Amino acid sequence: MSLAVLPVARAWRSPAQTTVDGGVTIDVHALDVEADSDVWEFAVSMHAASGTVDDDLLESAMLSGDGQRWRPFAWEGDPPGLRHRVGVLMFNAPLLRPHTLYLLVTRREESHPRVYMWAFGRSEARDRDLDGHQPPPGRGQT
């Protein structure tokens, strides 16, 4: 299975960020981290040189930025126990996109989390409030 089979109707796709440690390669693409998105999505590919990849990304992954942290609410992809796994990790997007966003993946077998980073330059507010209402005219305009 490859990333090409993932849905293509995504708002934005970043270049791959890759880490290799302990015989496991993890590739991450930010598919949708737009300021006005309700859900942020990350394509994740994990490959073990030998053995299987048993990580539960709902437990081991976390987003961090501007002093806040978010846990994923869904993983749509291959189950644990395979040598190669591909899927999409989803998070509820905050109302304000941080200046810099970090995805941390903590694996039991590794002493430090793997860190993937995206820099946006400035925080951006979503186009709706917590209740889903549209903002008053002029919000976010300069």
Short mmCIF file of N, CA and C in Angstrom, two decimals:
data_model
loop_
_atom_site.label_atom_id
_atom_site.label_comp_id
_atom_site.label_asym_id
_atom_site.label_seq_id
_atom_site.Cartn_x
_atom_site.Cartn_y
_atom_site.Cartn_z
N MET A 1 0.86 -1.18 0.00
CA MET A 1 0.00 0.00 0.00
C MET A 1 0.90 1.23 0.00
N SER A 2 0.50 2.28 -0.72
CA SER A 2 1.30 3.49 -0.78
C SER A 2 0.43 4.69 -0.47
N LEU A 3 1.08 5.82 -0.27
CA LEU A 3 0.34 7.04 0.03
C LEU A 3 -0.54 7.46 -1.13
N ALA A 4 -0.26 7.00 -2.32
CA ALA A 4 -1.05 7.38 -3.49
C ALA A 4 -2.50 6.92 -3.39
N VAL A 5 -2.81 5.92 -2.57
CA VAL A 5 -4.18 5.44 -2.46
C VAL A 5 -5.00 6.23 -1.46
N LEU A 6 -4.38 7.16 -0.77
CA LEU A 6 -5.12 7.98 0.18
C LEU A 6 -5.99 8.97 -0.57
N PRO A 7 -7.10 9.43 0.03
CA PRO A 7 -7.95 10.41 -0.65
C PRO A 7 -7.14 11.64 -1.06
N VAL A 8 -7.46 12.19 -2.23
CA VAL A 8 -6.68 13.31 -2.75
C VAL A 8 -7.35 14.65 -2.52
N ALA A 9 -8.55 14.68 -2.01
CA ALA A 9 -9.27 15.94 -1.79
C ALA A 9 -8.85 16.57 -0.48
N ARG A 10 -7.61 16.95 -0.39
CA ARG A 10 -7.05 17.56 0.81
C ARG A 10 -6.73 19.02 0.53
N ALA A 11 -6.79 19.86 1.56
CA ALA A 11 -6.58 21.29 1.38
C ALA A 11 -5.11 21.64 1.10
N TRP A 12 -4.19 20.92 1.71
CA TRP A 12 -2.78 21.29 1.59
C TRP A 12 -1.96 20.06 1.88
N ARG A 13 -0.88 19.88 1.17
CA ARG A 13 -0.03 18.73 1.43
C ARG A 13 1.41 19.20 1.51
N SER A 14 2.05 18.89 2.60
CA SER A 14 3.44 19.30 2.82
C SER A 14 4.39 18.26 2.25
N PRO A 15 5.65 18.63 2.09
CA PRO A 15 6.66 17.63 1.75
C PRO A 15 6.76 16.61 2.89
N ALA A 16 7.22 15.43 2.58
CA ALA A 16 7.38 14.39 3.60
C ALA A 16 8.46 14.78 4.60
N GLN A 17 8.21 14.46 5.85
CA GLN A 17 9.23 14.53 6.89
C GLN A 17 9.46 13.09 7.33
N THR A 18 10.71 12.68 7.36
CA THR A 18 11.05 11.28 7.61
C THR A 18 12.00 11.16 8.79
N THR A 19 11.72 10.18 9.64
CA THR A 19 12.66 9.82 10.71
C THR A 19 12.90 8.32 10.64
N VAL A 20 14.13 7.93 11.00
CA VAL A 20 14.50 6.52 11.04
C VAL A 20 15.18 6.28 12.37
N ASP A 21 14.68 5.29 13.11
CA ASP A 21 15.27 4.94 14.40
C ASP A 21 14.89 3.51 14.72
N GLY A 22 15.83 2.75 15.23
CA GLY A 22 15.56 1.39 15.67
C GLY A 22 14.97 0.50 14.59
N GLY A 23 15.33 0.74 13.34
CA GLY A 23 14.84 -0.09 12.26
C GLY A 23 13.43 0.25 11.80
N VAL A 24 12.84 1.34 12.30
CA VAL A 24 11.50 1.76 11.89
C VAL A 24 11.59 3.15 11.25
N THR A 25 11.06 3.24 10.04
CA THR A 25 11.00 4.51 9.32
C THR A 25 9.58 5.04 9.41
N ILE A 26 9.45 6.32 9.77
CA ILE A 26 8.14 6.97 9.80
C ILE A 26 8.20 8.19 8.90
N ASP A 27 7.27 8.24 7.93
CA ASP A 27 7.10 9.39 7.04
C ASP A 27 5.81 10.08 7.41
N VAL A 28 5.83 11.42 7.48
CA VAL A 28 4.64 12.19 7.80
C VAL A 28 4.46 13.31 6.78
N HIS A 29 3.23 13.47 6.29
CA HIS A 29 2.83 14.58 5.42
C HIS A 29 1.68 15.29 6.12
N ALA A 30 1.74 16.60 6.24
CA ALA A 30 0.57 17.35 6.70
C ALA A 30 -0.36 17.48 5.50
N LEU A 31 -1.53 16.85 5.58
CA LEU A 31 -2.49 16.91 4.48
C LEU A 31 -3.36 18.14 4.57
N ASP A 32 -3.78 18.48 5.79
CA ASP A 32 -4.65 19.64 5.98
C ASP A 32 -4.40 20.23 7.36
N VAL A 33 -3.75 21.37 7.39
CA VAL A 33 -3.55 22.13 8.63
C VAL A 33 -3.90 23.59 8.38
N GLU A 34 -4.91 23.79 7.54
CA GLU A 34 -5.34 25.14 7.22
C GLU A 34 -5.97 25.80 8.44
N ALA A 35 -5.82 27.10 8.54
CA ALA A 35 -6.35 27.85 9.69
C ALA A 35 -7.86 27.73 9.80
N ASP A 36 -8.58 27.56 8.68
CA ASP A 36 -10.04 27.50 8.74
C ASP A 36 -10.59 26.08 8.74
N SER A 37 -9.74 25.08 8.84
CA SER A 37 -10.19 23.68 8.87
C SER A 37 -10.67 23.29 10.26
N ASP A 38 -11.69 22.45 10.31
CA ASP A 38 -12.17 21.91 11.58
C ASP A 38 -11.35 20.72 12.04
N VAL A 39 -10.78 19.99 11.07
CA VAL A 39 -9.99 18.79 11.35
C VAL A 39 -8.65 18.93 10.65
N TRP A 40 -7.59 18.63 11.39
CA TRP A 40 -6.25 18.60 10.80
C TRP A 40 -5.90 17.15 10.54
N GLU A 41 -5.35 16.88 9.35
CA GLU A 41 -5.05 15.52 8.94
C GLU A 41 -3.59 15.38 8.54
N PHE A 42 -3.02 14.24 8.93
CA PHE A 42 -1.63 13.92 8.64
C PHE A 42 -1.56 12.52 8.07
N ALA A 43 -0.94 12.37 6.89
CA ALA A 43 -0.69 11.05 6.33
C ALA A 43 0.55 10.50 7.01
N VAL A 44 0.44 9.27 7.50
CA VAL A 44 1.55 8.64 8.21
C VAL A 44 1.83 7.28 7.58
N SER A 45 3.10 7.05 7.29
CA SER A 45 3.55 5.76 6.77
C SER A 45 4.63 5.25 7.72
N MET A 46 4.48 4.01 8.19
CA MET A 46 5.46 3.40 9.10
C MET A 46 5.93 2.09 8.50
N HIS A 47 7.25 1.89 8.50
CA HIS A 47 7.81 0.67 7.92
C HIS A 47 8.89 0.12 8.84
N ALA A 48 8.77 -1.16 9.18
CA ALA A 48 9.77 -1.83 10.01
C ALA A 48 10.70 -2.62 9.09
N ALA A 49 12.02 -2.47 9.30
CA ALA A 49 12.99 -3.22 8.53
C ALA A 49 12.84 -4.71 8.82
N SER A 50 12.47 -5.04 10.05
CA SER A 50 12.16 -6.42 10.42
C SER A 50 11.12 -6.35 11.54
N GLY A 51 10.36 -7.39 11.69
CA GLY A 51 9.31 -7.38 12.71
C GLY A 51 8.10 -6.60 12.23
N THR A 52 7.31 -6.11 13.20
CA THR A 52 6.08 -5.40 12.87
C THR A 52 6.04 -4.05 13.57
N VAL A 53 5.14 -3.19 13.11
CA VAL A 53 4.91 -1.89 13.73
C VAL A 53 3.62 -2.02 14.54
N ASP A 54 3.76 -1.94 15.87
CA ASP A 54 2.63 -2.19 16.77
C ASP A 54 2.11 -0.94 17.47
N ASP A 55 2.57 0.23 17.06
CA ASP A 55 2.18 1.48 17.71
C ASP A 55 0.69 1.77 17.56
N ASP A 56 0.07 2.25 18.63
CA ASP A 56 -1.29 2.78 18.59
C ASP A 56 -1.14 4.29 18.54
N LEU A 57 -1.25 4.87 17.35
CA LEU A 57 -1.01 6.31 17.20
C LEU A 57 -2.02 7.17 17.94
N LEU A 58 -3.19 6.63 18.26
CA LEU A 58 -4.15 7.40 19.07
C LEU A 58 -3.61 7.62 20.48
N GLU A 59 -2.74 6.74 20.93
CA GLU A 59 -2.11 6.87 22.25
C GLU A 59 -0.72 7.51 22.18
N SER A 60 0.02 7.25 21.11
CA SER A 60 1.43 7.66 21.09
C SER A 60 1.69 8.97 20.35
N ALA A 61 0.68 9.52 19.65
CA ALA A 61 0.89 10.76 18.90
C ALA A 61 0.22 11.93 19.62
N MET A 62 0.80 13.11 19.45
CA MET A 62 0.26 14.33 20.05
C MET A 62 0.75 15.52 19.22
N LEU A 63 -0.14 16.51 19.06
CA LEU A 63 0.25 17.78 18.47
C LEU A 63 0.56 18.76 19.58
N SER A 64 1.49 19.67 19.33
CA SER A 64 1.86 20.68 20.31
C SER A 64 2.17 21.97 19.56
N GLY A 65 1.77 23.09 20.18
CA GLY A 65 2.08 24.38 19.58
C GLY A 65 1.59 25.51 20.45
N ASP A 66 2.39 26.55 20.58
CA ASP A 66 2.04 27.73 21.37
C ASP A 66 1.55 27.36 22.77
N GLY A 67 2.19 26.37 23.39
CA GLY A 67 1.87 25.99 24.76
C GLY A 67 0.64 25.10 24.91
N GLN A 68 0.05 24.68 23.81
CA GLN A 68 -1.12 23.80 23.87
C GLN A 68 -0.76 22.42 23.32
N ARG A 69 -1.59 21.42 23.69
CA ARG A 69 -1.40 20.06 23.19
C ARG A 69 -2.74 19.48 22.79
N TRP A 70 -2.71 18.66 21.75
CA TRP A 70 -3.93 18.02 21.25
C TRP A 70 -3.65 16.56 20.98
N ARG A 71 -4.59 15.69 21.34
CA ARG A 71 -4.52 14.26 21.05
C ARG A 71 -5.37 13.98 19.80
N PRO A 72 -4.98 12.99 19.01
CA PRO A 72 -5.79 12.65 17.84
C PRO A 72 -7.12 12.01 18.26
N PHE A 73 -8.13 12.17 17.41
CA PHE A 73 -9.41 11.52 17.69
C PHE A 73 -9.66 10.34 16.77
N ALA A 74 -8.86 10.20 15.69
CA ALA A 74 -9.09 9.08 14.77
C ALA A 74 -7.82 8.70 14.02
N TRP A 75 -7.73 7.43 13.72
CA TRP A 75 -6.72 6.87 12.82
C TRP A 75 -7.48 6.06 11.79
N GLU A 76 -7.36 6.45 10.53
CA GLU A 76 -7.97 5.70 9.43
C GLU A 76 -6.85 5.08 8.63
N GLY A 77 -6.59 3.81 8.90
CA GLY A 77 -5.49 3.16 8.20
C GLY A 77 -5.28 1.75 8.67
N ASP A 78 -4.10 1.24 8.35
CA ASP A 78 -3.77 -0.14 8.67
C ASP A 78 -3.69 -0.36 10.18
N PRO A 79 -4.08 -1.55 10.65
CA PRO A 79 -4.04 -1.86 12.08
C PRO A 79 -2.62 -2.19 12.53
N PRO A 80 -2.39 -2.17 13.85
CA PRO A 80 -1.08 -2.60 14.37
C PRO A 80 -0.79 -4.05 13.98
N GLY A 81 0.50 -4.39 14.03
CA GLY A 81 0.90 -5.77 13.81
C GLY A 81 1.35 -6.08 12.40
N LEU A 82 1.49 -5.06 11.56
CA LEU A 82 1.96 -5.25 10.20
C LEU A 82 3.37 -4.69 10.06
N ARG A 83 4.08 -5.14 9.05
CA ARG A 83 5.43 -4.62 8.82
C ARG A 83 5.39 -3.22 8.22
N HIS A 84 4.36 -2.95 7.40
CA HIS A 84 4.20 -1.64 6.77
C HIS A 84 2.78 -1.17 7.01
N ARG A 85 2.63 0.05 7.54
CA ARG A 85 1.31 0.61 7.84
C ARG A 85 1.19 2.00 7.24
N VAL A 86 0.03 2.30 6.70
CA VAL A 86 -0.25 3.61 6.11
C VAL A 86 -1.63 4.04 6.57
N GLY A 87 -1.78 5.34 6.87
CA GLY A 87 -3.09 5.84 7.24
C GLY A 87 -3.09 7.34 7.43
N VAL A 88 -4.23 7.84 7.88
CA VAL A 88 -4.40 9.26 8.14
C VAL A 88 -4.74 9.44 9.62
N LEU A 89 -3.98 10.30 10.28
CA LEU A 89 -4.17 10.63 11.69
C LEU A 89 -4.91 11.96 11.75
N MET A 90 -6.00 12.03 12.54
CA MET A 90 -6.86 13.22 12.56
C MET A 90 -6.94 13.83 13.95
N PHE A 91 -6.92 15.17 13.98
CA PHE A 91 -7.01 15.95 15.19
C PHE A 91 -8.09 17.01 15.02
N ASN A 92 -8.80 17.34 16.09
CA ASN A 92 -9.67 18.52 16.06
C ASN A 92 -8.77 19.75 16.01
N ALA A 93 -9.03 20.63 15.07
CA ALA A 93 -8.20 21.82 14.91
C ALA A 93 -8.57 22.86 15.97
N PRO A 94 -7.58 23.52 16.54
CA PRO A 94 -7.87 24.59 17.50
C PRO A 94 -8.40 25.82 16.76
N LEU A 95 -9.01 26.73 17.50
CA LEU A 95 -9.52 27.96 16.89
C LEU A 95 -8.40 28.84 16.35
N LEU A 96 -7.24 28.76 16.95
CA LEU A 96 -6.11 29.58 16.53
C LEU A 96 -4.95 28.66 16.15
N ARG A 97 -4.54 28.71 14.88
CA ARG A 97 -3.41 27.89 14.45
C ARG A 97 -2.14 28.47 15.03
N PRO A 98 -1.31 27.65 15.68
CA PRO A 98 -0.09 28.16 16.30
C PRO A 98 0.96 28.61 15.28
N HIS A 99 1.92 29.39 15.75
CA HIS A 99 3.03 29.84 14.90
C HIS A 99 3.80 28.63 14.37
N THR A 100 4.08 27.71 15.26
CA THR A 100 4.81 26.50 14.92
C THR A 100 4.05 25.31 15.49
N LEU A 101 3.91 24.28 14.69
CA LEU A 101 3.16 23.09 15.07
C LEU A 101 4.11 21.91 15.09
N TYR A 102 4.03 21.10 16.15
CA TYR A 102 4.87 19.91 16.28
C TYR A 102 3.97 18.69 16.40
N LEU A 103 4.32 17.64 15.66
CA LEU A 103 3.70 16.34 15.85
C LEU A 103 4.74 15.48 16.53
N LEU A 104 4.40 14.97 17.72
CA LEU A 104 5.31 14.13 18.47
C LEU A 104 4.77 12.70 18.46
N VAL A 105 5.64 11.74 18.14
CA VAL A 105 5.28 10.33 18.18
C VAL A 105 6.22 9.66 19.18
N THR A 106 5.64 9.18 20.27
CA THR A 106 6.42 8.53 21.33
C THR A 106 6.27 7.02 21.18
N ARG A 107 7.39 6.35 20.94
CA ARG A 107 7.38 4.89 20.78
C ARG A 107 7.99 4.25 22.02
N ARG A 108 7.39 3.18 22.49
CA ARG A 108 7.89 2.48 23.70
C ARG A 108 9.35 2.10 23.59
N GLU A 109 9.77 1.70 22.40
CA GLU A 109 11.12 1.19 22.19
C GLU A 109 12.18 2.28 22.10
N GLU A 110 11.77 3.54 22.08
CA GLU A 110 12.70 4.64 21.86
C GLU A 110 12.73 5.59 23.05
N SER A 111 13.91 6.14 23.34
CA SER A 111 14.08 6.96 24.54
C SER A 111 13.52 8.38 24.39
N HIS A 112 13.38 8.87 23.17
CA HIS A 112 12.87 10.23 22.93
C HIS A 112 11.79 10.19 21.87
N PRO A 113 10.82 11.10 21.95
CA PRO A 113 9.80 11.13 20.90
C PRO A 113 10.38 11.59 19.57
N ARG A 114 9.77 11.12 18.50
CA ARG A 114 10.11 11.64 17.18
C ARG A 114 9.33 12.93 17.00
N VAL A 115 9.96 13.93 16.40
CA VAL A 115 9.34 15.25 16.28
C VAL A 115 9.31 15.67 14.82
N TYR A 116 8.12 16.10 14.39
CA TYR A 116 7.91 16.63 13.04
C TYR A 116 7.39 18.05 13.22
N MET A 117 7.86 19.01 12.40
CA MET A 117 7.55 20.41 12.65
C MET A 117 7.08 21.13 11.38
N TRP A 118 6.10 22.02 11.58
CA TRP A 118 5.63 22.91 10.52
C TRP A 118 5.59 24.32 11.09
N ALA A 119 6.16 25.29 10.35
CA ALA A 119 6.17 26.68 10.79
C ALA A 119 5.26 27.48 9.87
N PHE A 120 4.39 28.29 10.49
CA PHE A 120 3.42 29.08 9.73
C PHE A 120 3.73 30.57 9.77
N GLY A 121 4.62 30.99 10.64
CA GLY A 121 5.01 32.40 10.70
C GLY A 121 4.18 33.24 11.64
N ARG A 122 2.87 33.02 11.67
CA ARG A 122 2.01 33.76 12.60
C ARG A 122 0.77 32.92 12.87
N SER A 123 0.15 33.18 13.99
CA SER A 123 -1.08 32.46 14.32
C SER A 123 -2.21 32.97 13.46
N GLU A 124 -3.11 32.07 13.09
CA GLU A 124 -4.26 32.45 12.29
C GLU A 124 -5.51 31.89 12.93
N ALA A 125 -6.54 32.72 13.01
CA ALA A 125 -7.81 32.29 13.59
C ALA A 125 -8.66 31.59 12.55
N ARG A 126 -9.45 30.63 13.01
CA ARG A 126 -10.41 29.98 12.13
C ARG A 126 -11.54 30.94 11.83
N ASP A 127 -12.32 30.66 10.79
CA ASP A 127 -13.40 31.53 10.36
C ASP A 127 -14.72 31.26 11.08
N ARG A 128 -14.69 30.59 12.20
CA ARG A 128 -15.91 30.36 12.97
C ARG A 128 -15.54 30.24 14.44
N ASP A 129 -16.51 30.44 15.30
CA ASP A 129 -16.23 30.34 16.72
C ASP A 129 -16.52 28.92 17.19
N LEU A 130 -16.44 28.69 18.50
CA LEU A 130 -16.62 27.36 19.06
C LEU A 130 -17.97 26.75 18.74
N ASP A 131 -19.00 27.56 18.57
CA ASP A 131 -20.33 27.05 18.29
C ASP A 131 -20.58 26.89 16.79
N GLY A 132 -19.59 27.15 15.97
CA GLY A 132 -19.75 27.01 14.53
C GLY A 132 -20.34 28.23 13.84
N HIS A 133 -20.52 29.33 14.59
CA HIS A 133 -21.07 30.55 13.99
C HIS A 133 -20.00 31.28 13.21
N GLN A 134 -20.42 31.97 12.18
CA GLN A 134 -19.49 32.78 11.40
C GLN A 134 -19.11 34.01 12.24
N PRO A 135 -17.87 34.49 12.09
CA PRO A 135 -17.44 35.67 12.86
C PRO A 135 -18.10 36.92 12.34
N PRO A 136 -18.08 37.97 13.15
CA PRO A 136 -18.61 39.25 12.66
C PRO A 136 -17.74 39.77 11.53
N PRO A 137 -18.30 40.60 10.64
CA PRO A 137 -17.51 41.14 9.52
C PRO A 137 -16.25 41.83 10.02
N GLY A 138 -15.16 41.66 9.29
CA GLY A 138 -13.91 42.32 9.64
C GLY A 138 -12.98 41.50 10.50
N ARG A 139 -13.44 40.37 11.06
CA ARG A 139 -12.54 39.56 11.91
C ARG A 139 -11.42 39.00 11.05
N GLY A 140 -10.22 39.16 11.52
CA GLY A 140 -9.06 38.62 10.85
C GLY A 140 -8.60 39.46 9.67
N GLN A 141 -9.24 40.58 9.42
CA GLN A 141 -8.81 41.43 8.32
C GLN A 141 -7.97 42.57 8.85
N THR A 142 -7.01 42.99 8.06
CA THR A 142 -6.14 44.09 8.48
C THR A 142 -6.30 45.29 7.61
#
